mmCIF file of N, CA and C in Angstrom:
data_model
loop_
_atom_site.group_PDB
_atom_site.id
_atom_site.type_symbol
_atom_site.label_atom_id
_atom_site.label_comp_id
_atom_site.label_asym_id
_atom_site.label_seq_id
_atom_site.Cartn_x
_atom_site.Cartn_y
_atom_site.Cartn_z
ATOM 1 N N GLN A 9 0.887 -1.361 0.050
ATOM 2 C CA GLN A 9 -0.073 -0.020 -0.258
ATOM 3 C C GLN A 9 0.911 1.341 0.120
ATOM 4 N N VAL A 10 0.359 2.433 -0.777
ATOM 5 C CA VAL A 10 0.793 3.619 -0.579
ATOM 6 C C VAL A 10 0.070 4.439 -0.134
ATOM 7 N N GLN A 11 0.466 5.612 0.777
ATOM 8 C CA GLN A 11 -0.387 6.592 1.042
ATOM 9 C C GLN A 11 0.130 7.979 0.481
ATOM 10 N N LEU A 12 -1.016 8.503 0.114
ATOM 11 C CA LEU A 12 -0.254 10.122 -0.267
ATOM 12 C C LEU A 12 -1.108 11.254 0.349
ATOM 13 N N VAL A 13 -0.367 11.896 0.773
ATOM 14 C CA VAL A 13 -0.906 13.169 1.416
ATOM 15 C C VAL A 13 -0.424 14.605 0.663
ATOM 16 N N GLU A 14 -1.643 15.155 0.138
ATOM 17 C CA GLU A 14 -1.686 16.391 -0.452
ATOM 18 C C GLU A 14 -1.636 17.652 0.618
ATOM 19 N N SER A 15 -1.232 18.666 -0.279
ATOM 20 C CA SER A 15 -1.447 19.783 0.616
ATOM 21 C C SER A 15 -1.235 20.920 -0.419
ATOM 22 N N GLY A 16 -1.989 22.451 0.048
ATOM 23 C CA GLY A 16 -1.792 23.595 -0.796
ATOM 24 C C GLY A 16 -2.661 24.087 -1.913
ATOM 25 N N GLY A 17 -3.965 23.305 -1.631
ATOM 26 C CA GLY A 17 -5.135 24.099 -2.438
ATOM 27 C C GLY A 17 -5.697 25.168 -1.884
ATOM 28 N N GLY A 18 -6.609 25.840 -2.216
ATOM 29 C CA GLY A 18 -7.291 27.411 -1.910
ATOM 30 C C GLY A 18 -7.857 27.707 -2.471
ATOM 31 N N LEU A 19 -8.322 29.184 -2.317
ATOM 32 C CA LEU A 19 -8.801 30.016 -2.970
ATOM 33 C C LEU A 19 -7.917 31.419 -3.455
ATOM 34 N N VAL A 20 -7.928 31.500 -4.720
ATOM 35 C CA VAL A 20 -7.075 32.475 -5.400
ATOM 36 C C VAL A 20 -7.792 32.970 -6.464
ATOM 37 N N GLN A 21 -7.214 34.646 -6.747
ATOM 38 C CA GLN A 21 -7.523 35.138 -7.738
ATOM 39 C C GLN A 21 -7.152 35.015 -9.002
ATOM 40 N N PRO A 22 -7.990 34.889 -9.864
ATOM 41 C CA PRO A 22 -7.417 35.060 -11.313
ATOM 42 C C PRO A 22 -5.922 35.852 -11.545
ATOM 43 N N GLY A 23 -5.000 34.580 -12.167
ATOM 44 C CA GLY A 23 -3.634 35.506 -12.466
ATOM 45 C C GLY A 23 -2.856 35.015 -10.994
ATOM 46 N N GLY A 24 -3.089 34.680 -10.152
ATOM 47 C CA GLY A 24 -2.427 34.143 -9.166
ATOM 48 C C GLY A 24 -1.807 32.981 -9.032
ATOM 49 N N SER A 25 -1.168 32.696 -7.818
ATOM 50 C CA SER A 25 -0.235 31.365 -7.969
ATOM 51 C C SER A 25 -0.428 30.387 -6.689
ATOM 52 N N LEU A 26 -0.346 29.195 -7.024
ATOM 53 C CA LEU A 26 -0.488 28.128 -5.878
ATOM 54 C C LEU A 26 0.656 27.365 -6.098
ATOM 55 N N ARG A 27 0.884 26.520 -4.984
ATOM 56 C CA ARG A 27 1.838 25.328 -5.029
ATOM 57 C C ARG A 27 1.259 24.159 -4.376
ATOM 58 N N LEU A 28 0.765 23.288 -5.001
ATOM 59 C CA LEU A 28 0.444 21.821 -4.327
ATOM 60 C C LEU A 28 1.617 20.951 -4.118
ATOM 61 N N SER A 29 1.783 20.288 -3.054
ATOM 62 C CA SER A 29 2.697 19.316 -3.017
ATOM 63 C C SER A 29 1.441 18.024 -2.352
ATOM 64 N N CYS A 30 2.533 16.929 -2.555
ATOM 65 C CA CYS A 30 2.281 15.668 -2.284
ATOM 66 C C CYS A 30 3.301 14.843 -1.605
ATOM 67 N N THR A 31 3.377 14.012 -0.753
ATOM 68 C CA THR A 31 4.369 13.178 -0.121
ATOM 69 C C THR A 31 3.746 11.695 -0.167
ATOM 70 N N ALA A 32 4.340 10.485 -0.605
ATOM 71 C CA ALA A 32 4.104 9.538 -0.617
ATOM 72 C C ALA A 32 4.844 8.585 0.368
ATOM 73 N N SER A 33 4.022 7.950 0.723
ATOM 74 C CA SER A 33 4.556 7.045 2.039
ATOM 75 C C SER A 33 4.488 5.403 1.924
ATOM 76 N N GLY A 34 4.941 4.513 2.549
ATOM 77 C CA GLY A 34 4.562 2.867 2.418
ATOM 78 C C GLY A 34 5.438 2.449 1.796
ATOM 79 N N ASN A 35 4.782 1.348 0.863
ATOM 80 C CA ASN A 35 5.330 0.562 0.193
ATOM 81 C C ASN A 35 6.037 1.289 -1.283
ATOM 82 N N ILE A 36 7.050 2.180 -0.954
ATOM 83 C CA ILE A 36 7.433 2.773 -2.533
ATOM 84 C C ILE A 36 8.207 1.771 -3.185
ATOM 85 N N PHE A 37 7.914 1.700 -4.688
ATOM 86 C CA PHE A 37 8.923 0.951 -5.686
ATOM 87 C C PHE A 37 9.932 1.749 -5.615
ATOM 88 N N SER A 38 10.954 1.343 -6.671
ATOM 89 C CA SER A 38 12.232 2.123 -7.002
ATOM 90 C C SER A 38 11.621 2.901 -8.215
ATOM 91 N N ILE A 39 10.777 2.595 -9.002
ATOM 92 C CA ILE A 39 10.545 3.350 -10.234
ATOM 93 C C ILE A 39 9.141 3.508 -10.397
ATOM 94 N N TYR A 40 8.666 4.940 -10.401
ATOM 95 C CA TYR A 40 7.293 5.106 -10.502
ATOM 96 C C TYR A 40 6.934 6.229 -10.938
ATOM 97 N N ILE A 41 5.979 6.698 -11.593
ATOM 98 C CA ILE A 41 5.477 7.726 -11.986
ATOM 99 C C ILE A 41 4.604 8.665 -10.872
ATOM 100 N N MET A 42 4.862 10.185 -10.755
ATOM 101 C CA MET A 42 3.947 10.670 -9.811
ATOM 102 C C MET A 42 3.575 11.994 -10.618
ATOM 103 N N GLY A 43 2.168 12.260 -10.457
ATOM 104 C CA GLY A 43 1.481 13.226 -10.996
ATOM 105 C C GLY A 43 0.390 13.784 -10.625
ATOM 106 N N TRP A 44 -0.506 14.815 -10.935
ATOM 107 C CA TRP A 44 -1.682 15.336 -10.509
ATOM 108 C C TRP A 44 -2.989 15.616 -11.822
ATOM 109 N N TYR A 45 -3.866 14.979 -11.364
ATOM 110 C CA TYR A 45 -4.932 15.176 -12.123
ATOM 111 C C TYR A 45 -6.106 16.160 -11.132
ATOM 112 N N ARG A 46 -6.917 16.367 -12.288
ATOM 113 C CA ARG A 46 -7.949 17.333 -11.596
ATOM 114 C C ARG A 46 -9.288 16.935 -12.142
ATOM 115 N N ARG A 47 -10.513 16.973 -11.016
ATOM 116 C CA ARG A 47 -11.686 17.121 -11.488
ATOM 117 C C ARG A 47 -12.447 18.193 -11.478
ATOM 118 N N PRO A 48 -12.768 19.143 -12.810
ATOM 119 C CA PRO A 48 -13.507 20.323 -12.559
ATOM 120 C C PRO A 48 -14.891 19.794 -12.485
ATOM 121 N N PRO A 49 -15.741 20.949 -11.873
ATOM 122 C CA PRO A 49 -17.031 20.751 -11.506
ATOM 123 C C PRO A 49 -17.635 20.214 -12.761
ATOM 124 N N GLY A 50 -18.333 19.031 -12.451
ATOM 125 C CA GLY A 50 -19.184 18.690 -13.625
ATOM 126 C C GLY A 50 -18.631 17.980 -14.502
ATOM 127 N N LYS A 51 -17.318 17.695 -14.512
ATOM 128 C CA LYS A 51 -16.726 17.178 -15.512
ATOM 129 C C LYS A 51 -15.829 15.805 -15.078
ATOM 130 N N GLN A 52 -14.961 15.080 -15.882
ATOM 131 C CA GLN A 52 -14.526 14.009 -15.601
ATOM 132 C C GLN A 52 -13.141 14.354 -15.296
ATOM 133 N N ARG A 53 -12.410 13.407 -14.440
ATOM 134 C CA ARG A 53 -10.884 13.664 -14.160
ATOM 135 C C ARG A 53 -10.351 13.775 -15.280
ATOM 136 N N GLU A 54 -9.210 14.677 -15.144
ATOM 137 C CA GLU A 54 -8.216 14.726 -16.378
ATOM 138 C C GLU A 54 -6.735 14.859 -15.833
ATOM 139 N N LEU A 55 -5.919 14.654 -16.704
ATOM 140 C CA LEU A 55 -4.356 14.617 -16.468
ATOM 141 C C LEU A 55 -4.089 16.350 -16.468
ATOM 142 N N VAL A 56 -3.440 16.387 -15.500
ATOM 143 C CA VAL A 56 -2.804 17.942 -15.154
ATOM 144 C C VAL A 56 -1.081 17.795 -15.809
ATOM 145 N N ALA A 57 -0.406 17.071 -14.946
ATOM 146 C CA ALA A 57 0.924 16.615 -15.430
ATOM 147 C C ALA A 57 1.474 15.505 -14.535
ATOM 148 N N ALA A 58 2.678 14.932 -15.393
ATOM 149 C CA ALA A 58 3.161 13.841 -14.449
ATOM 150 C C ALA A 58 4.681 14.072 -14.745
ATOM 151 N N ILE A 59 5.569 13.263 -13.914
ATOM 152 C CA ILE A 59 6.757 13.292 -13.754
ATOM 153 C C ILE A 59 7.516 11.828 -13.554
ATOM 154 N N SER A 60 8.263 11.560 -14.056
ATOM 155 C CA SER A 60 8.847 10.095 -14.113
ATOM 156 C C SER A 60 10.207 10.145 -13.145
ATOM 157 N N ASN A 61 10.833 9.247 -12.639
ATOM 158 C CA ASN A 61 11.954 9.029 -11.758
ATOM 159 C C ASN A 61 13.127 10.127 -12.264
ATOM 160 N N GLY A 62 13.039 9.959 -13.675
ATOM 161 C CA GLY A 62 13.764 10.382 -14.395
ATOM 162 C C GLY A 62 13.882 12.063 -14.761
ATOM 163 N N GLY A 63 12.923 12.248 -14.520
ATOM 164 C CA GLY A 63 12.498 13.820 -14.621
ATOM 165 C C GLY A 63 11.543 14.036 -15.837
ATOM 166 N N SER A 64 11.357 13.151 -16.618
ATOM 167 C CA SER A 64 10.285 13.050 -17.811
ATOM 168 C C SER A 64 9.192 13.893 -17.539
ATOM 169 N N THR A 65 8.254 14.634 -18.347
ATOM 170 C CA THR A 65 7.544 15.457 -17.921
ATOM 171 C C THR A 65 6.494 15.631 -18.959
ATOM 172 N N ASN A 66 5.233 15.458 -18.431
ATOM 173 C CA ASN A 66 4.148 15.709 -19.316
ATOM 174 C C ASN A 66 2.769 16.494 -18.842
ATOM 175 N N TYR A 67 2.500 17.304 -19.822
ATOM 176 C CA TYR A 67 1.407 18.373 -19.655
ATOM 177 C C TYR A 67 0.206 18.252 -20.255
ATOM 178 N N ALA A 68 -0.855 18.703 -19.698
ATOM 179 C CA ALA A 68 -1.759 18.992 -20.619
ATOM 180 C C ALA A 68 -1.861 20.334 -21.117
ATOM 181 N N ASP A 69 -2.157 20.254 -22.424
ATOM 182 C CA ASP A 69 -1.958 21.422 -23.284
ATOM 183 C C ASP A 69 -2.546 22.799 -22.723
ATOM 184 N N SER A 70 -3.894 22.616 -21.802
ATOM 185 C CA SER A 70 -4.258 23.687 -21.115
ATOM 186 C C SER A 70 -3.357 24.545 -19.903
ATOM 187 N N VAL A 71 -2.630 23.669 -19.550
ATOM 188 C CA VAL A 71 -1.545 24.293 -18.479
ATOM 189 C C VAL A 71 -0.091 24.597 -18.741
ATOM 190 N N LYS A 72 0.278 24.182 -20.078
ATOM 191 C CA LYS A 72 1.522 24.357 -20.693
ATOM 192 C C LYS A 72 1.957 25.934 -20.461
ATOM 193 N N GLY A 73 3.247 26.161 -19.976
ATOM 194 C CA GLY A 73 3.596 27.492 -19.828
ATOM 195 C C GLY A 73 3.193 28.070 -18.210
ATOM 196 N N ARG A 74 2.045 27.613 -17.959
ATOM 197 C CA ARG A 74 1.950 27.922 -16.399
ATOM 198 C C ARG A 74 2.098 27.170 -15.449
ATOM 199 N N PHE A 75 1.936 25.882 -15.761
ATOM 200 C CA PHE A 75 2.215 24.929 -14.394
ATOM 201 C C PHE A 75 3.541 24.199 -14.530
ATOM 202 N N THR A 76 4.142 23.890 -13.533
ATOM 203 C CA THR A 76 5.423 23.312 -13.442
ATOM 204 C C THR A 76 5.354 22.093 -12.471
ATOM 205 N N ILE A 77 5.651 21.158 -12.864
ATOM 206 C CA ILE A 77 5.765 19.826 -12.142
ATOM 207 C C ILE A 77 7.017 19.584 -11.898
ATOM 208 N N SER A 78 7.517 19.174 -10.239
ATOM 209 C CA SER A 78 8.766 18.735 -10.041
ATOM 210 C C SER A 78 8.812 17.525 -8.657
ATOM 211 N N ARG A 79 9.651 16.990 -8.650
ATOM 212 C CA ARG A 79 9.862 16.034 -7.738
ATOM 213 C C ARG A 79 11.175 15.915 -6.936
ATOM 214 N N ASP A 80 11.160 15.543 -5.680
ATOM 215 C CA ASP A 80 12.048 15.069 -4.904
ATOM 216 C C ASP A 80 12.377 13.564 -4.669
ATOM 217 N N ASN A 81 13.004 12.629 -5.110
ATOM 218 C CA ASN A 81 12.975 11.300 -5.199
ATOM 219 C C ASN A 81 13.352 10.857 -3.831
ATOM 220 N N ALA A 82 14.283 11.488 -3.420
ATOM 221 C CA ALA A 82 14.745 11.232 -1.911
ATOM 222 C C ALA A 82 13.553 11.623 -0.937
ATOM 223 N N LYS A 83 12.797 12.188 -1.208
ATOM 224 C CA LYS A 83 11.724 12.609 -0.242
ATOM 225 C C LYS A 83 10.336 11.924 -0.816
ATOM 226 N N ASN A 84 10.447 11.351 -2.106
ATOM 227 C CA ASN A 84 8.950 10.858 -2.488
ATOM 228 C C ASN A 84 7.992 12.062 -2.366
ATOM 229 N N THR A 85 8.335 13.027 -3.081
ATOM 230 C CA THR A 85 7.527 14.336 -2.969
ATOM 231 C C THR A 85 7.150 14.767 -4.355
ATOM 232 N N VAL A 86 6.145 15.088 -4.833
ATOM 233 C CA VAL A 86 5.848 15.766 -5.893
ATOM 234 C C VAL A 86 5.169 17.207 -5.687
ATOM 235 N N SER A 87 5.798 18.116 -6.758
ATOM 236 C CA SER A 87 5.104 19.230 -6.120
ATOM 237 C C SER A 87 4.319 20.128 -7.749
ATOM 238 N N LEU A 88 3.450 20.604 -7.606
ATOM 239 C CA LEU A 88 2.969 21.370 -9.019
ATOM 240 C C LEU A 88 2.713 22.806 -8.417
ATOM 241 N N GLN A 89 3.383 23.788 -9.258
ATOM 242 C CA GLN A 89 3.525 24.844 -9.044
ATOM 243 C C GLN A 89 2.561 25.626 -10.311
ATOM 244 N N MET A 90 1.603 26.585 -9.773
ATOM 245 C CA MET A 90 0.649 26.870 -10.712
ATOM 246 C C MET A 90 0.536 28.512 -10.749
ATOM 247 N N ASN A 91 1.050 28.715 -11.914
ATOM 248 C CA ASN A 91 1.060 30.421 -11.953
ATOM 249 C C ASN A 91 -0.275 30.745 -13.021
ATOM 250 N N ASN A 92 -0.513 31.892 -12.975
ATOM 251 C CA ASN A 92 -1.261 32.733 -14.071
ATOM 252 C C ASN A 92 -2.781 31.634 -13.930
ATOM 253 N N LEU A 93 -3.126 31.421 -12.790
ATOM 254 C CA LEU A 93 -4.339 30.601 -12.713
ATOM 255 C C LEU A 93 -5.486 31.175 -13.526
ATOM 256 N N LYS A 94 -6.619 30.472 -13.930
ATOM 257 C CA LYS A 94 -7.543 31.271 -14.628
ATOM 258 C C LYS A 94 -8.825 30.215 -14.020
ATOM 259 N N PRO A 95 -9.938 31.032 -13.893
ATOM 260 C CA PRO A 95 -11.371 30.249 -13.580
ATOM 261 C C PRO A 95 -11.038 29.069 -13.898
ATOM 262 N N GLU A 96 -11.122 28.464 -15.141
ATOM 263 C CA GLU A 96 -11.010 27.119 -15.440
ATOM 264 C C GLU A 96 -10.059 26.213 -15.100
ATOM 265 N N ASP A 97 -9.138 26.668 -13.940
ATOM 266 C CA ASP A 97 -8.386 25.650 -13.332
ATOM 267 C C ASP A 97 -9.098 25.481 -12.010
ATOM 268 N N THR A 98 -10.515 25.850 -11.958
ATOM 269 C CA THR A 98 -11.187 25.425 -10.651
ATOM 270 C C THR A 98 -11.514 24.065 -10.599
ATOM 271 N N ALA A 99 -10.922 23.174 -9.588
ATOM 272 C CA ALA A 99 -11.233 21.478 -9.981
ATOM 273 C C ALA A 99 -10.816 21.349 -8.353
ATOM 274 N N VAL A 100 -10.966 19.953 -8.124
ATOM 275 C CA VAL A 100 -10.313 18.950 -7.145
ATOM 276 C C VAL A 100 -9.232 18.777 -7.777
ATOM 277 N N TYR A 101 -8.162 18.665 -7.032
ATOM 278 C CA TYR A 101 -6.721 18.230 -7.539
ATOM 279 C C TYR A 101 -6.535 17.092 -6.758
ATOM 280 N N TYR A 102 -5.934 15.845 -7.836
ATOM 281 C CA TYR A 102 -5.525 14.648 -6.990
ATOM 282 C C TYR A 102 -4.220 14.268 -7.239
ATOM 283 N N CYS A 103 -3.414 13.917 -6.486
ATOM 284 C CA CYS A 103 -1.944 13.438 -6.577
ATOM 285 C C CYS A 103 -2.190 11.751 -7.097
ATOM 286 N N ASN A 104 -1.254 11.494 -8.014
ATOM 287 C CA ASN A 104 -1.386 10.054 -8.466
ATOM 288 C C ASN A 104 0.144 9.856 -8.350
ATOM 289 N N TYR A 105 0.054 8.071 -7.795
ATOM 290 C CA TYR A 105 1.222 7.490 -7.729
ATOM 291 C C TYR A 105 1.096 6.232 -8.820
ATOM 292 N N ARG A 106 1.916 5.918 -9.378
ATOM 293 C CA ARG A 106 1.908 4.795 -10.679
ATOM 294 C C ARG A 106 3.271 3.907 -10.774
ATOM 295 N N ALA A 107 3.033 2.868 -10.476
ATOM 296 C CA ALA A 107 4.284 2.070 -10.397
ATOM 297 C C ALA A 107 3.616 0.705 -11.128
ATOM 298 N N GLY A 108 3.714 0.692 -12.668
ATOM 299 C CA GLY A 108 3.296 -0.657 -13.092
ATOM 300 C C GLY A 108 1.833 -0.500 -12.800
ATOM 301 N N PRO A 109 0.982 -1.622 -12.752
ATOM 302 C CA PRO A 109 -0.285 -1.821 -12.229
ATOM 303 C C PRO A 109 -0.931 -1.345 -10.857
ATOM 304 N N ASN A 110 0.218 -0.863 -10.351
ATOM 305 C CA ASN A 110 -0.125 -0.485 -9.212
ATOM 306 C C ASN A 110 -0.655 1.206 -9.173
ATOM 307 N N VAL A 111 -1.742 1.965 -8.998
ATOM 308 C CA VAL A 111 -2.016 3.154 -8.619
ATOM 309 C C VAL A 111 -2.779 3.583 -7.450
ATOM 310 N N TYR A 112 -2.201 4.652 -7.287
ATOM 311 C CA TYR A 112 -2.916 5.106 -5.921
ATOM 312 C C TYR A 112 -3.349 6.458 -6.115
ATOM 313 N N TRP A 113 -4.128 6.864 -5.241
ATOM 314 C CA TRP A 113 -4.672 8.619 -5.362
ATOM 315 C C TRP A 113 -4.568 9.362 -3.996
ATOM 316 N N GLY A 114 -4.468 10.475 -4.171
ATOM 317 C CA GLY A 114 -4.542 11.006 -2.802
ATOM 318 C C GLY A 114 -5.977 11.278 -2.911
ATOM 319 N N GLN A 115 -6.456 11.936 -1.604
ATOM 320 C CA GLN A 115 -7.745 12.215 -1.285
ATOM 321 C C GLN A 115 -8.267 13.363 -1.767
ATOM 322 N N GLY A 116 -7.339 14.374 -2.748
ATOM 323 C CA GLY A 116 -7.792 15.573 -3.034
ATOM 324 C C GLY A 116 -8.084 16.789 -2.724
ATOM 325 N N THR A 117 -7.893 17.662 -3.157
ATOM 326 C CA THR A 117 -7.654 19.175 -2.463
ATOM 327 C C THR A 117 -8.152 20.179 -3.469
ATOM 328 N N GLN A 118 -9.124 20.920 -3.076
ATOM 329 C CA GLN A 118 -10.016 21.918 -3.710
ATOM 330 C C GLN A 118 -8.558 23.268 -4.025
ATOM 331 N N VAL A 119 -9.317 23.497 -5.367
ATOM 332 C CA VAL A 119 -8.468 24.612 -5.905
ATOM 333 C C VAL A 119 -9.579 25.376 -6.536
ATOM 334 N N THR A 120 -9.754 26.783 -6.129
ATOM 335 C CA THR A 120 -10.948 27.653 -6.555
ATOM 336 C C THR A 120 -9.962 29.023 -6.923
ATOM 337 N N VAL A 121 -10.484 29.375 -8.359
ATOM 338 C CA VAL A 121 -9.812 30.725 -8.851
ATOM 339 C C VAL A 121 -11.006 31.608 -8.977
ATOM 340 N N SER A 122 -11.289 32.458 -8.456
ATOM 341 C CA SER A 122 -12.371 33.107 -8.424
ATOM 342 C C SER A 122 -12.067 34.849 -7.872
ATOM 343 N N SER A 123 -12.265 35.549 -8.439
ATOM 344 C CA SER A 123 -12.319 37.032 -7.951
ATOM 345 C C SER A 123 -13.217 37.475 -7.007
#
């Protein structure tokens, strides 16, 4: 089992910034991908960004140039720096850990972008 604990959500005005963090604990594999997904109101969950052990990243087109994902392998943490936030970024954000067929999710953290 792997446990994921998220932090950093909240309310921010359009154009503002937030930083999400997620720490994995438990039976951590040596090779795994960590990432962030989000579920906007009334919509399905979608990939925001993901990063491999080696630092390869993948971003949704809607966040490229605004969001940056990073990880600290020694601490089993992944962070998402979100800049120039837009109202359409409002969603519940979920941390994701994936090692082969083993997939775990965090509990989710609310991000609301509103004036």
